[in-house]
């Protein structure tokens, strides 16, 4: 039976650098006042800075213009303008807005190291560039703030909350994160991270043009992350569909109620890391990193082989019913030839399938839409070229629509109070949206409901919760699983912050059905806050999560 998972992820990284001696700062760059060595731009909230820097341990006299975190002792650069063309004459270099409304990094000899090549030209006196609170460097019109160019559209090695990484697009090229050459060299390295150009449901880390690592196949549009206990918050990673062939990936927090330094990067060795800044340790804490052992490298174990990461030392193994194609080579640690069947597949209707839990779907798969679990099984059984199948139900939910205020908790929306449970509320709204296929601001569902939360509660009260489940997932989804998601969603959107569960409990309860769920209280949707008590629910629980189940024969 299909399991309605709500997946996600978490992120960050760093390295030491020296910046040019800094003087007074502003967040704006205007015509006639270029950014020169000795000055910086600083975002209005003080989180990000932009200026000239040089890797501190570099033997080369190379200088770059970049963006880094401003208020932490460990310099961590998140974007570099001229990474492929450093300047060596720091005395005459500057970054300025030109008469063509472009940003140009050049020196007094007219040597251009980097420029924006902006085609949306306006009167240069009406252009300005700003370092936004998100870390985005934006060239815009000073009259109507229309964007002419922005650094978020040209990522280097880092993805920040709020950035979109273009995985597929009909009109524009795919975007990618490109590693540094080394820990001290920002020039483009050997590794990159991007979507699969042949399939929108997975991404790759590339070593040059060769696949190096592969992500699990995405089975949902919202990916589940660990709970950040110290910040009482969670981080999500989401896919956004802007058409049949336009897909973007982003990550962030359900509300921007407080500053948490968190990012995703591809490091110089080709690893994808997700880290957060721990101020009490004055360092970056790894929230997620790819498995290091070489047998997790793409194609390392060969056809019908897999990397067993449950062992102390991960190693290649053959699937059940298969044996090494090159026995001697396998013993000697050469696995590229993979495995072969012990018995020839007869391909009869009596063939059965073995379940391989936690196994990635192979890279070259066919995505068949609109099939129930039983239909998927039968279709594979009757097709001799189909040797395995996995089941999922993709949901296309755009969480960036006009209902942003609907994700805000009542205490924040009405009184500006930041509660430690504000993000739980936002996540509860997302849960209800995913199960129902409706937006939070949907009206007219019944005469008694003004939005999705009202509607969900009215169905709960009447005992008709299954009516909330979207028809596109009803066939393949376990009713018990869907009802549990709705139940947890209603617990998470209760008016009283103290009554909402902790995010760690929410995550545990989504995957561990042995955890009993208390009864939710009626959400009054932005009613007057009165005497928030301490009737909270939920404690932290350990939990396991599998990638998915692959059925093979």
Short mmCIF file of C-alpha atoms in Angstrom, two decimals:
data_model
loop_
_atom_site.label_atom_id
_atom_site.label_comp_id
_atom_site.label_asym_id
_atom_site.label_seq_id
_atom_site.Cartn_x
_atom_site.Cartn_y
_atom_site.Cartn_z
CA UNK A 1 0.00 0.00 0.00
CA UNK A 2 1.32 3.47 -0.83
CA UNK A 3 2.75 5.38 2.09
CA UNK A 4 2.08 9.12 2.03
CA UNK A 5 5.50 10.43 3.04
CA UNK A 6 6.27 14.10 3.56
CA UNK A 7 9.98 14.26 2.88
CA UNK A 8 12.57 17.07 3.30
CA UNK A 9 16.18 18.02 4.16
CA UNK A 10 18.63 20.51 6.03
CA UNK A 11 21.91 22.44 5.23
CA UNK A 12 25.60 24.39 5.40
CA UNK A 13 29.60 24.88 5.08
CA UNK A 14 32.65 27.23 5.27
CA UNK A 15 36.35 28.05 4.97
CA UNK A 16 38.73 30.83 6.19
CA UNK A 17 39.32 33.92 4.03
CA UNK A 18 40.77 37.35 4.43
CA UNK A 19 38.92 40.42 3.23
CA UNK A 20 40.47 43.68 2.20
CA UNK A 21 40.57 46.18 5.10
CA UNK A 22 37.01 47.41 5.43
CA UNK A 23 35.65 50.94 5.76
CA UNK A 24 32.13 52.36 6.04
CA UNK A 25 29.35 50.32 4.46
CA UNK A 26 25.87 50.56 2.94
CA UNK A 27 23.54 48.08 1.28
CA UNK A 28 23.21 50.12 -1.95
CA UNK A 29 25.52 50.60 -4.92
CA UNK A 30 24.58 53.64 -7.01
CA UNK A 31 25.94 55.22 -10.21
CA UNK A 32 29.07 57.29 -9.60
CA UNK A 33 29.88 55.52 -6.33
CA UNK A 34 31.57 52.20 -7.18
CA UNK A 35 32.46 49.45 -4.74
CA UNK A 36 36.21 49.65 -4.20
CA UNK A 37 38.71 47.70 -2.11
CA UNK A 38 38.39 48.93 1.45
CA UNK A 39 34.59 49.27 1.39
CA UNK A 40 31.77 46.78 1.63
CA UNK A 41 28.03 46.52 1.12
CA UNK A 42 26.16 45.14 4.12
CA UNK A 43 22.55 43.95 4.00
CA UNK A 44 20.12 45.99 6.10
CA UNK A 45 19.87 43.28 8.75
CA UNK A 46 23.65 42.91 8.92
CA UNK A 47 23.64 39.21 7.99
CA UNK A 48 25.47 39.43 4.63
CA UNK A 49 28.41 41.49 3.38
CA UNK A 50 29.82 42.01 -0.09
CA UNK A 51 33.24 43.21 -1.10
CA UNK A 52 36.74 42.26 -2.23
CA UNK A 53 38.43 39.25 -0.63
CA UNK A 54 41.38 36.94 -1.12
CA UNK A 55 41.67 33.36 0.16
CA UNK A 56 43.85 33.70 3.25
CA UNK A 57 46.11 30.71 2.61
CA UNK A 58 46.39 31.16 -1.14
CA UNK A 59 49.90 31.46 -2.58
CA UNK A 60 48.50 33.46 -5.50
CA UNK A 61 47.88 37.20 -5.31
CA UNK A 62 44.28 36.79 -6.46
CA UNK A 63 41.34 38.96 -5.42
CA UNK A 64 37.64 38.37 -5.93
CA UNK A 65 34.33 40.16 -5.36
CA UNK A 66 32.05 37.97 -3.30
CA UNK A 67 29.25 37.74 -0.74
CA UNK A 68 29.83 36.24 2.70
CA UNK A 69 28.23 36.02 6.14
CA UNK A 70 28.96 39.26 7.93
CA UNK A 71 28.56 38.57 11.64
CA UNK A 72 30.46 35.32 12.19
CA UNK A 73 34.18 34.84 12.89
CA UNK A 74 34.68 32.15 10.23
CA UNK A 75 34.54 33.79 6.83
CA UNK A 76 32.15 31.79 4.66
CA UNK A 77 31.74 32.93 1.05
CA UNK A 78 28.41 32.07 -0.59
CA UNK A 79 28.76 33.75 -3.99
CA UNK A 80 31.68 34.92 -6.16
CA UNK A 81 31.37 37.25 -9.15
CA UNK A 82 34.71 36.87 -10.94
CA UNK A 83 35.58 33.34 -9.87
CA UNK A 84 37.02 32.51 -13.30
CA UNK A 85 38.95 35.80 -13.65
CA UNK A 86 40.55 37.07 -10.42
CA UNK A 87 42.20 40.47 -10.33
CA UNK A 88 45.80 40.85 -9.20
CA UNK A 89 46.00 44.66 -9.17
CA UNK A 90 43.78 45.41 -6.20
CA UNK A 91 44.69 49.10 -6.09
CA UNK A 92 42.70 50.13 -9.16
CA UNK A 93 39.87 47.57 -9.25
CA UNK A 94 36.25 48.52 -8.63
CA UNK A 95 32.70 47.30 -9.21
CA UNK A 96 30.48 49.96 -10.79
CA UNK A 97 27.16 50.51 -12.55
CA UNK A 98 27.89 51.51 -16.16
CA UNK A 99 26.01 53.71 -18.62
CA UNK A 100 24.43 50.56 -20.10
CA UNK A 101 22.89 49.68 -16.71
CA UNK A 102 25.31 46.81 -16.21
CA UNK A 103 27.51 45.86 -13.29
CA UNK A 104 31.15 45.74 -14.36
CA UNK A 105 34.26 44.75 -12.39
CA UNK A 106 37.27 46.37 -14.03
CA UNK A 107 40.56 48.15 -13.34
CA UNK A 108 42.02 51.51 -14.33
CA UNK A 109 43.52 49.99 -17.48
CA UNK A 110 40.05 49.11 -18.78
CA UNK A 111 40.52 45.38 -18.19
CA UNK A 112 37.07 43.85 -17.52
CA UNK A 113 37.14 40.86 -15.17
CA UNK A 114 33.39 40.33 -14.91
CA UNK A 115 30.10 41.91 -16.00
CA UNK A 116 26.40 41.16 -15.85
CA UNK A 117 25.67 41.42 -19.62
CA UNK A 118 22.21 42.71 -18.77
CA UNK A 119 19.98 43.11 -21.84
CA UNK A 120 17.27 45.12 -20.02
CA UNK A 121 18.91 48.48 -20.42
CA UNK A 122 17.51 51.60 -18.75
CA UNK A 123 18.89 55.07 -18.04
CA UNK A 124 21.94 54.36 -15.86
CA UNK A 125 20.99 57.18 -13.48
CA UNK A 126 17.84 55.22 -12.66
CA UNK A 127 19.67 51.98 -11.84
CA UNK A 128 20.93 50.82 -8.46
CA UNK A 129 22.24 47.60 -6.96
CA UNK A 130 21.43 46.36 -3.47
CA UNK A 131 22.54 43.54 -1.20
CA UNK A 132 19.28 42.06 0.02
CA UNK A 133 18.64 40.49 3.42
CA UNK A 134 18.46 37.09 1.71
CA UNK A 135 22.03 37.41 0.39
CA UNK A 136 20.79 38.22 -3.11
CA UNK A 137 22.69 40.98 -4.96
CA UNK A 138 20.06 42.72 -7.10
CA UNK A 139 20.49 45.20 -9.96
CA UNK A 140 17.19 47.04 -10.28
CA UNK A 141 15.39 50.17 -11.41
CA UNK A 142 15.37 52.80 -8.68
CA UNK A 143 11.97 54.04 -9.85
CA UNK A 144 9.84 50.91 -9.80
CA UNK A 145 12.27 48.32 -8.29
CA UNK A 146 11.94 46.07 -11.34
CA UNK A 147 14.80 43.56 -11.38
CA UNK A 148 17.31 43.83 -14.22
CA UNK A 149 19.70 41.14 -12.93
CA UNK A 150 20.23 39.22 -9.67
CA UNK A 151 22.91 36.94 -8.27
CA UNK A 152 20.31 34.34 -7.26
CA UNK A 153 19.91 33.58 -10.99
CA UNK A 154 23.64 32.88 -11.24
CA UNK A 155 24.57 30.60 -8.32
CA UNK A 156 28.16 29.52 -7.72
CA UNK A 157 28.61 26.66 -5.23
CA UNK A 158 25.90 27.55 -2.68
CA UNK A 159 22.11 27.44 -2.46
CA UNK A 160 20.62 29.85 0.11
CA UNK A 161 17.08 29.83 1.55
CA UNK A 162 14.82 31.53 -0.96
CA UNK A 163 16.97 30.71 -4.00
CA UNK A 164 15.49 28.70 -6.85
CA UNK A 165 17.75 26.24 -8.66
CA UNK A 166 16.38 25.72 -12.17
CA UNK A 167 16.28 21.96 -12.82
CA UNK A 168 14.35 22.15 -16.08
CA UNK A 169 13.05 24.90 -18.32
CA UNK A 170 11.81 25.18 -21.90
CA UNK A 171 13.38 28.57 -22.60
CA UNK A 172 16.36 28.94 -20.27
CA UNK A 173 19.39 26.72 -19.60
CA UNK A 174 19.50 24.58 -16.48
CA UNK A 175 21.20 26.05 -13.44
CA UNK A 176 23.86 24.22 -11.49
CA UNK A 177 26.03 24.57 -8.43
CA UNK A 178 29.72 24.34 -9.36
CA UNK A 179 32.33 23.46 -6.75
CA UNK A 180 35.43 25.48 -5.96
CA UNK A 181 38.72 24.23 -7.41
CA UNK A 182 40.05 23.68 -3.90
CA UNK A 183 39.30 24.88 -0.39
CA UNK A 184 41.29 28.06 -1.09
CA UNK A 185 40.54 28.50 -4.80
CA UNK A 186 37.09 29.85 -5.81
CA UNK A 187 37.64 29.19 -9.53
CA UNK A 188 35.23 26.64 -11.07
CA UNK A 189 36.11 23.12 -9.92
CA UNK A 190 35.61 19.63 -11.29
CA UNK A 191 32.24 18.90 -9.67
CA UNK A 192 28.75 20.26 -10.25
CA UNK A 193 25.21 19.60 -9.03
CA UNK A 194 22.10 19.89 -11.21
CA UNK A 195 18.91 18.16 -12.26
CA UNK A 196 18.90 15.18 -14.58
CA UNK A 197 18.35 16.61 -18.08
CA UNK A 198 16.55 13.40 -19.07
CA UNK A 199 14.32 13.05 -16.02
CA UNK A 200 12.82 15.70 -13.74
CA UNK A 201 12.53 13.35 -10.77
CA UNK A 202 16.19 13.09 -9.80
CA UNK A 203 19.39 15.12 -9.62
CA UNK A 204 23.07 14.32 -10.13
CA UNK A 205 26.45 15.37 -8.88
CA UNK A 206 28.69 15.40 -11.95
CA UNK A 207 32.46 14.92 -12.19
CA UNK A 208 33.06 16.84 -15.37
CA UNK A 209 30.45 15.37 -17.72
CA UNK A 210 30.30 11.98 -15.94
CA UNK A 211 27.68 11.14 -13.28
CA UNK A 212 29.36 10.99 -9.86
CA UNK A 213 26.52 10.72 -7.34
CA UNK A 214 22.77 10.44 -7.78
CA UNK A 215 19.96 11.62 -5.54
CA UNK A 216 17.08 9.35 -4.55
CA UNK A 217 14.14 9.68 -6.93
CA UNK A 218 11.79 12.40 -5.71
CA UNK A 219 8.43 10.91 -4.78
CA UNK A 220 6.92 14.09 -3.40
CA UNK A 221 7.20 17.82 -3.89
CA UNK A 222 7.93 18.62 -0.25
CA UNK A 223 10.91 16.87 1.29
CA UNK A 224 11.16 16.16 4.97
CA UNK A 225 13.99 17.51 7.10
CA UNK A 226 15.32 16.80 10.53
CA UNK A 227 14.04 19.07 13.27
CA UNK A 228 16.44 21.83 14.37
CA UNK A 229 15.87 21.55 18.09
CA UNK A 230 17.98 24.56 19.11
CA UNK A 231 15.92 26.85 16.85
CA UNK A 232 12.57 25.09 17.43
CA UNK A 233 12.23 25.04 13.67
CA UNK A 234 12.35 22.86 10.61
CA UNK A 235 13.77 23.31 7.12
CA UNK A 236 12.02 22.10 3.98
CA UNK A 237 13.22 21.43 0.45
CA UNK A 238 10.60 21.78 -2.25
CA UNK A 239 10.07 21.31 -5.97
CA UNK A 240 8.11 24.00 -7.82
CA UNK A 241 6.38 23.22 -11.11
CA UNK A 242 5.81 26.23 -13.35
CA UNK A 243 4.61 24.19 -16.35
CA UNK A 244 5.05 20.79 -17.96
CA UNK A 245 8.80 21.17 -18.29
CA UNK A 246 9.70 23.96 -15.87
CA UNK A 247 10.88 22.74 -12.48
CA UNK A 248 12.76 24.56 -9.74
CA UNK A 249 14.21 23.37 -6.45
CA UNK A 250 14.42 25.54 -3.35
CA UNK A 251 14.72 25.24 0.39
CA UNK A 252 13.94 27.38 3.40
CA UNK A 253 11.94 27.68 6.59
CA UNK A 254 8.13 27.88 6.74
CA UNK A 255 8.38 31.33 8.36
CA UNK A 256 11.14 33.89 8.40
CA UNK A 257 10.52 34.73 12.03
CA UNK A 258 14.17 34.67 13.08
CA UNK A 259 17.61 34.48 11.51
CA UNK A 260 19.15 31.03 11.20
CA UNK A 261 22.26 30.75 9.05
CA UNK A 262 21.67 27.69 6.93
CA UNK A 263 22.81 26.77 3.43
CA UNK A 264 23.45 23.97 0.94
CA UNK A 265 26.72 23.65 -0.96
CA UNK A 266 28.73 21.37 -3.17
CA UNK A 267 32.26 21.30 -1.75
CA UNK A 268 35.49 20.99 -3.71
CA UNK A 269 35.49 17.18 -3.30
CA UNK A 270 32.03 16.87 -4.87
CA UNK A 271 30.03 16.27 -1.67
CA UNK A 272 26.65 17.90 -1.12
CA UNK A 273 26.52 19.34 2.41
CA UNK A 274 23.78 21.01 4.42
CA UNK A 275 24.98 22.95 7.45
CA UNK A 276 23.85 25.47 10.07
CA UNK A 277 25.93 27.94 12.05
CA UNK A 278 26.33 27.03 15.72
CA UNK A 279 27.21 30.25 17.54
CA UNK A 280 27.95 28.48 20.81
CA UNK A 281 30.63 26.43 19.03
CA UNK A 282 31.64 29.18 16.57
CA UNK A 283 31.50 26.71 13.73
CA UNK A 284 29.31 25.03 11.15
CA UNK A 285 27.30 21.98 12.16
CA UNK A 286 26.68 19.38 9.46
CA UNK A 287 22.98 18.64 9.19
CA UNK A 288 23.30 16.46 6.12
CA UNK A 289 26.18 15.16 4.06
CA UNK A 290 26.42 12.51 1.38
CA UNK A 291 27.81 9.12 2.30
CA UNK A 292 31.54 9.21 1.76
CA UNK A 293 32.43 5.60 0.92
CA UNK A 294 33.40 5.10 -2.71
CA UNK A 295 30.87 2.33 -3.22
CA UNK A 296 28.19 5.05 -3.15
CA UNK A 297 29.74 6.50 -6.30
CA UNK A 298 27.50 6.23 -9.36
CA UNK A 299 27.81 2.82 -11.07
CA UNK A 300 30.55 1.62 -8.70
CA UNK A 301 28.87 -1.72 -7.92
CA UNK A 302 27.84 -2.40 -11.53
CA UNK A 303 24.54 -3.76 -12.92
CA UNK A 304 22.34 -5.50 -10.30
CA UNK A 305 24.86 -4.61 -7.59
CA UNK A 306 24.25 -2.23 -4.71
CA UNK A 307 26.21 -0.53 -1.93
CA UNK A 308 25.30 -1.94 1.48
CA UNK A 309 25.65 1.00 3.87
CA UNK A 310 24.40 -0.98 6.87
CA UNK A 311 27.86 -2.51 7.30
CA UNK A 312 30.61 -0.89 9.37
CA UNK A 313 32.59 -0.66 6.14
CA UNK A 314 30.11 -0.21 3.24
CA UNK A 315 30.62 -2.76 0.49
CA UNK A 316 29.14 -3.88 -2.83
CA UNK A 317 26.67 -6.77 -2.79
CA UNK A 318 24.52 -8.54 -5.35
CA UNK A 319 20.74 -8.47 -5.16
CA UNK A 320 19.04 -11.65 -3.94
CA UNK A 321 19.03 -14.21 -6.75
CA UNK A 322 22.14 -12.72 -8.36
CA UNK A 323 25.87 -13.50 -8.17
CA UNK A 324 29.05 -11.60 -9.15
CA UNK A 325 29.67 -11.65 -12.88
CA UNK A 326 33.44 -11.68 -12.23
CA UNK A 327 33.99 -13.68 -9.04
CA UNK A 328 37.74 -13.13 -8.86
CA UNK A 329 37.43 -9.46 -9.65
CA UNK A 330 34.73 -9.10 -7.01
CA UNK A 331 37.02 -10.61 -4.36
CA UNK A 332 39.82 -8.30 -5.49
CA UNK A 333 37.57 -5.24 -5.12
CA UNK A 334 36.71 -4.72 -8.78
CA UNK A 335 32.94 -4.41 -8.96
CA UNK A 336 32.20 -2.54 -12.19
CA UNK A 337 31.00 -5.66 -14.08
CA UNK A 338 28.27 -6.07 -11.49
CA UNK A 339 26.11 -9.16 -11.02
CA UNK A 340 24.11 -11.66 -13.08
CA UNK A 341 21.10 -13.84 -12.41
CA UNK A 342 21.74 -17.26 -10.90
CA UNK A 343 18.81 -18.60 -12.91
CA UNK A 344 17.49 -17.39 -16.24
CA UNK A 345 14.28 -15.39 -15.90
CA UNK A 346 11.47 -17.34 -17.56
CA UNK A 347 9.06 -14.39 -17.47
CA UNK A 348 5.77 -16.14 -16.77
CA UNK A 349 2.66 -14.73 -15.19
CA UNK A 350 3.52 -16.71 -12.06
CA UNK A 351 6.68 -14.65 -11.46
CA UNK A 352 6.83 -13.06 -8.03
CA UNK A 353 8.58 -9.93 -6.76
CA UNK A 354 10.95 -9.48 -3.84
CA UNK A 355 10.80 -6.32 -1.75
CA UNK A 356 14.02 -4.34 -1.29
CA UNK A 357 13.30 -1.70 1.37
CA UNK A 358 15.36 1.48 1.41
CA UNK A 359 16.67 0.85 -2.11
CA UNK A 360 17.08 3.61 -4.69
CA UNK A 361 15.15 3.22 -7.91
CA UNK A 362 17.68 2.66 -10.75
CA UNK A 363 18.74 5.73 -12.71
CA UNK A 364 17.18 4.65 -16.01
CA UNK A 365 13.55 4.22 -15.01
CA UNK A 366 10.23 4.81 -16.74
CA UNK A 367 7.78 7.03 -14.86
CA UNK A 368 4.26 5.70 -15.49
CA UNK A 369 1.57 8.07 -14.27
CA UNK A 370 -1.92 7.48 -12.89
CA UNK A 371 -1.59 3.88 -11.72
CA UNK A 372 -2.71 2.35 -8.44
CA UNK A 373 -0.33 0.05 -6.58
CA UNK A 374 -2.09 -3.09 -7.89
CA UNK A 375 -2.14 -1.74 -11.46
CA UNK A 376 1.57 -0.96 -11.23
CA UNK A 377 2.29 -4.51 -10.03
CA UNK A 378 0.24 -6.13 -12.79
CA UNK A 379 1.69 -3.91 -15.51
CA UNK A 380 5.24 -4.87 -14.54
CA UNK A 381 4.36 -8.56 -14.17
CA UNK A 382 2.91 -8.70 -17.69
CA UNK A 383 5.89 -6.94 -19.31
CA UNK A 384 9.00 -9.11 -19.64
CA UNK A 385 11.24 -6.06 -20.01
CA UNK A 386 10.07 -4.76 -16.62
CA UNK A 387 12.26 -6.34 -13.95
CA UNK A 388 11.36 -4.10 -10.99
CA UNK A 389 8.95 -1.36 -9.97
CA UNK A 390 8.43 1.16 -7.19
CA UNK A 391 5.26 3.06 -6.37
CA UNK A 392 4.72 6.68 -5.50
CA UNK A 393 2.23 9.46 -6.06
CA UNK A 394 3.71 12.79 -7.08
CA UNK A 395 1.90 15.83 -5.75
CA UNK A 396 2.26 19.24 -7.38
CA UNK A 397 1.80 21.82 -4.66
CA UNK A 398 2.98 25.39 -5.23
CA UNK A 399 3.77 26.74 -1.77
CA UNK A 400 4.83 30.14 -3.10
CA UNK A 401 1.40 31.42 -4.12
CA UNK A 402 -0.66 34.35 -2.88
CA UNK A 403 -1.54 32.63 0.40
CA UNK A 404 1.70 33.41 2.21
CA UNK A 405 -0.13 34.93 5.18
CA UNK A 406 -2.04 31.67 5.57
CA UNK A 407 1.17 29.98 6.69
CA UNK A 408 1.68 32.51 9.50
CA UNK A 409 0.69 31.43 12.98
CA UNK A 410 -2.11 33.44 14.64
CA UNK A 411 0.20 34.87 17.30
CA UNK A 412 2.60 36.16 14.64
CA UNK A 413 0.01 37.37 12.11
CA UNK A 414 -2.17 39.16 14.68
CA UNK A 415 0.30 40.41 17.29
CA UNK A 416 3.76 40.00 15.82
CA UNK A 417 4.68 37.51 18.54
CA UNK A 418 7.30 34.96 17.51
CA UNK A 419 6.45 31.67 19.19
CA UNK A 420 8.69 28.62 19.25
CA UNK A 421 5.71 26.80 17.76
CA UNK A 422 5.17 29.21 14.83
CA UNK A 423 6.93 26.91 12.38
CA UNK A 424 4.87 23.95 13.59
CA UNK A 425 1.75 25.87 12.57
CA UNK A 426 3.17 26.56 9.11
CA UNK A 427 4.11 22.91 8.64
CA UNK A 428 0.60 21.86 9.69
CA UNK A 429 -0.86 24.07 6.94
CA UNK A 430 1.46 22.43 4.41
CA UNK A 431 0.36 18.97 5.56
CA UNK A 432 -3.32 19.81 5.06
CA UNK A 433 -2.58 21.31 1.63
CA UNK A 434 -0.64 18.25 0.48
CA UNK A 435 -3.32 15.76 1.52
CA UNK A 436 -6.24 17.81 0.19
CA UNK A 437 -4.68 19.32 -2.94
CA UNK A 438 -6.21 22.65 -1.86
CA UNK A 439 -4.62 26.01 -1.02
CA UNK A 440 -4.89 27.44 2.47
CA UNK A 441 -6.92 30.41 1.20
CA UNK A 442 -9.49 28.31 -0.69
CA UNK A 443 -12.96 29.65 0.09
CA UNK A 444 -16.51 28.51 -0.59
CA UNK A 445 -15.85 24.86 0.29
CA UNK A 446 -18.87 24.90 2.60
CA UNK A 447 -21.10 27.62 4.04
CA UNK A 448 -19.38 27.05 7.40
CA UNK A 449 -15.77 27.32 6.23
CA UNK A 450 -13.74 30.38 5.30
CA UNK A 451 -10.50 28.56 4.45
CA UNK A 452 -8.89 25.13 4.33
CA UNK A 453 -8.39 24.87 8.10
CA UNK A 454 -12.06 25.64 8.71
CA UNK A 455 -13.05 23.07 6.13
CA UNK A 456 -10.76 20.37 7.57
CA UNK A 457 -12.12 20.97 11.06
CA UNK A 458 -15.76 20.78 9.92
CA UNK A 459 -15.06 17.42 8.24
CA UNK A 460 -13.26 16.22 11.37
CA UNK A 461 -16.20 17.19 13.56
CA UNK A 462 -18.64 15.40 11.24
CA UNK A 463 -16.47 12.27 10.98
CA UNK A 464 -15.99 12.71 7.23
CA UNK A 465 -12.23 13.22 7.10
CA UNK A 466 -11.73 11.00 4.06
CA UNK A 467 -13.64 13.61 2.04
CA UNK A 468 -10.62 15.88 2.46
CA UNK A 469 -8.26 13.49 0.69
CA UNK A 470 -7.52 14.58 -2.88
CA UNK A 471 -8.87 12.14 -5.47
CA UNK A 472 -5.49 12.03 -7.24
CA UNK A 473 -3.95 10.16 -4.28
CA UNK A 474 -7.03 8.45 -2.82
CA UNK A 475 -6.61 5.25 -4.86
CA UNK A 476 -3.00 4.56 -4.06
CA UNK A 477 -2.89 6.00 -0.55
CA UNK A 478 -3.68 4.09 2.61
CA UNK A 479 -6.77 5.72 4.20
CA UNK A 480 -5.17 5.26 7.62
CA UNK A 481 -2.04 7.09 6.46
CA UNK A 482 -4.03 9.98 4.99
CA UNK A 483 -6.20 10.33 8.11
CA UNK A 484 -3.10 10.34 10.30
CA UNK A 485 -1.57 13.17 8.25
CA UNK A 486 -4.78 15.20 8.57
CA UNK A 487 -4.94 14.49 12.33
CA UNK A 488 -1.34 15.66 12.80
CA UNK A 489 -2.03 18.68 10.60
CA UNK A 490 -4.97 19.73 12.81
CA UNK A 491 -2.86 19.28 15.95
CA UNK A 492 -0.22 21.54 14.40
CA UNK A 493 -2.59 24.42 13.52
CA UNK A 494 -4.21 24.82 16.93
CA UNK A 495 -4.52 28.47 18.01
CA UNK A 496 -2.70 28.01 21.31
CA UNK A 497 1.04 27.58 20.67
CA UNK A 498 1.36 25.50 23.82
CA UNK A 499 -1.20 23.05 22.50
CA UNK A 500 0.77 22.45 19.30
CA UNK A 501 3.25 19.56 19.33
CA UNK A 502 6.99 20.01 18.97
CA UNK A 503 8.30 19.52 15.44
CA UNK A 504 10.35 16.52 16.56
CA UNK A 505 7.10 14.88 17.70
CA UNK A 506 5.39 15.77 14.39
CA UNK A 507 8.18 14.14 12.40
CA UNK A 508 8.22 11.04 14.62
CA UNK A 509 4.45 10.67 14.48
CA UNK A 510 4.36 10.84 10.68
CA UNK A 511 6.60 7.79 10.37
CA UNK A 512 5.90 5.90 13.59
CA UNK A 513 2.26 4.85 13.75
CA UNK A 514 2.68 3.39 17.25
CA UNK A 515 2.64 6.93 18.66
CA UNK A 516 -0.84 7.77 19.96
CA UNK A 517 -2.36 11.02 18.71
CA UNK A 518 -4.30 13.28 21.13
CA UNK A 519 -7.52 14.98 20.07
CA UNK A 520 -7.05 18.36 18.41
CA UNK A 521 -8.83 21.47 19.63
CA UNK A 522 -10.94 23.60 17.33
CA UNK A 523 -8.81 26.18 15.49
CA UNK A 524 -10.60 29.51 15.60
CA UNK A 525 -8.39 30.99 12.89
CA UNK A 526 -6.94 34.23 14.15
CA UNK A 527 -9.31 34.62 17.05
CA UNK A 528 -8.31 36.69 20.06
CA UNK A 529 -5.32 35.27 21.94
CA UNK A 530 -6.20 34.59 25.54
CA UNK A 531 -4.20 32.97 28.31
CA UNK A 532 -2.07 30.57 26.31
CA UNK A 533 -1.67 27.71 28.70
CA UNK A 534 0.75 24.81 28.89
CA UNK A 535 -1.40 22.02 27.50
CA UNK A 536 1.25 21.05 25.00
CA UNK A 537 1.53 17.62 23.47
CA UNK A 538 4.35 15.50 22.19
CA UNK A 539 7.88 14.68 23.18
CA UNK A 540 10.97 13.92 21.14
CA UNK A 541 11.19 10.39 19.74
CA UNK A 542 13.84 8.48 17.84
CA UNK A 543 12.68 7.38 14.42
CA UNK A 544 13.82 5.63 11.27
CA UNK A 545 13.10 6.67 7.72
CA UNK A 546 13.62 4.60 4.59
CA UNK A 547 14.14 5.90 1.08
CA UNK A 548 11.39 3.67 -0.29
CA UNK A 549 10.56 0.12 -1.33
CA UNK A 550 11.73 -1.32 -4.63
CA UNK A 551 9.99 -4.47 -5.86
CA UNK A 552 12.15 -6.66 -8.12
CA UNK A 553 11.95 -10.09 -9.71
#
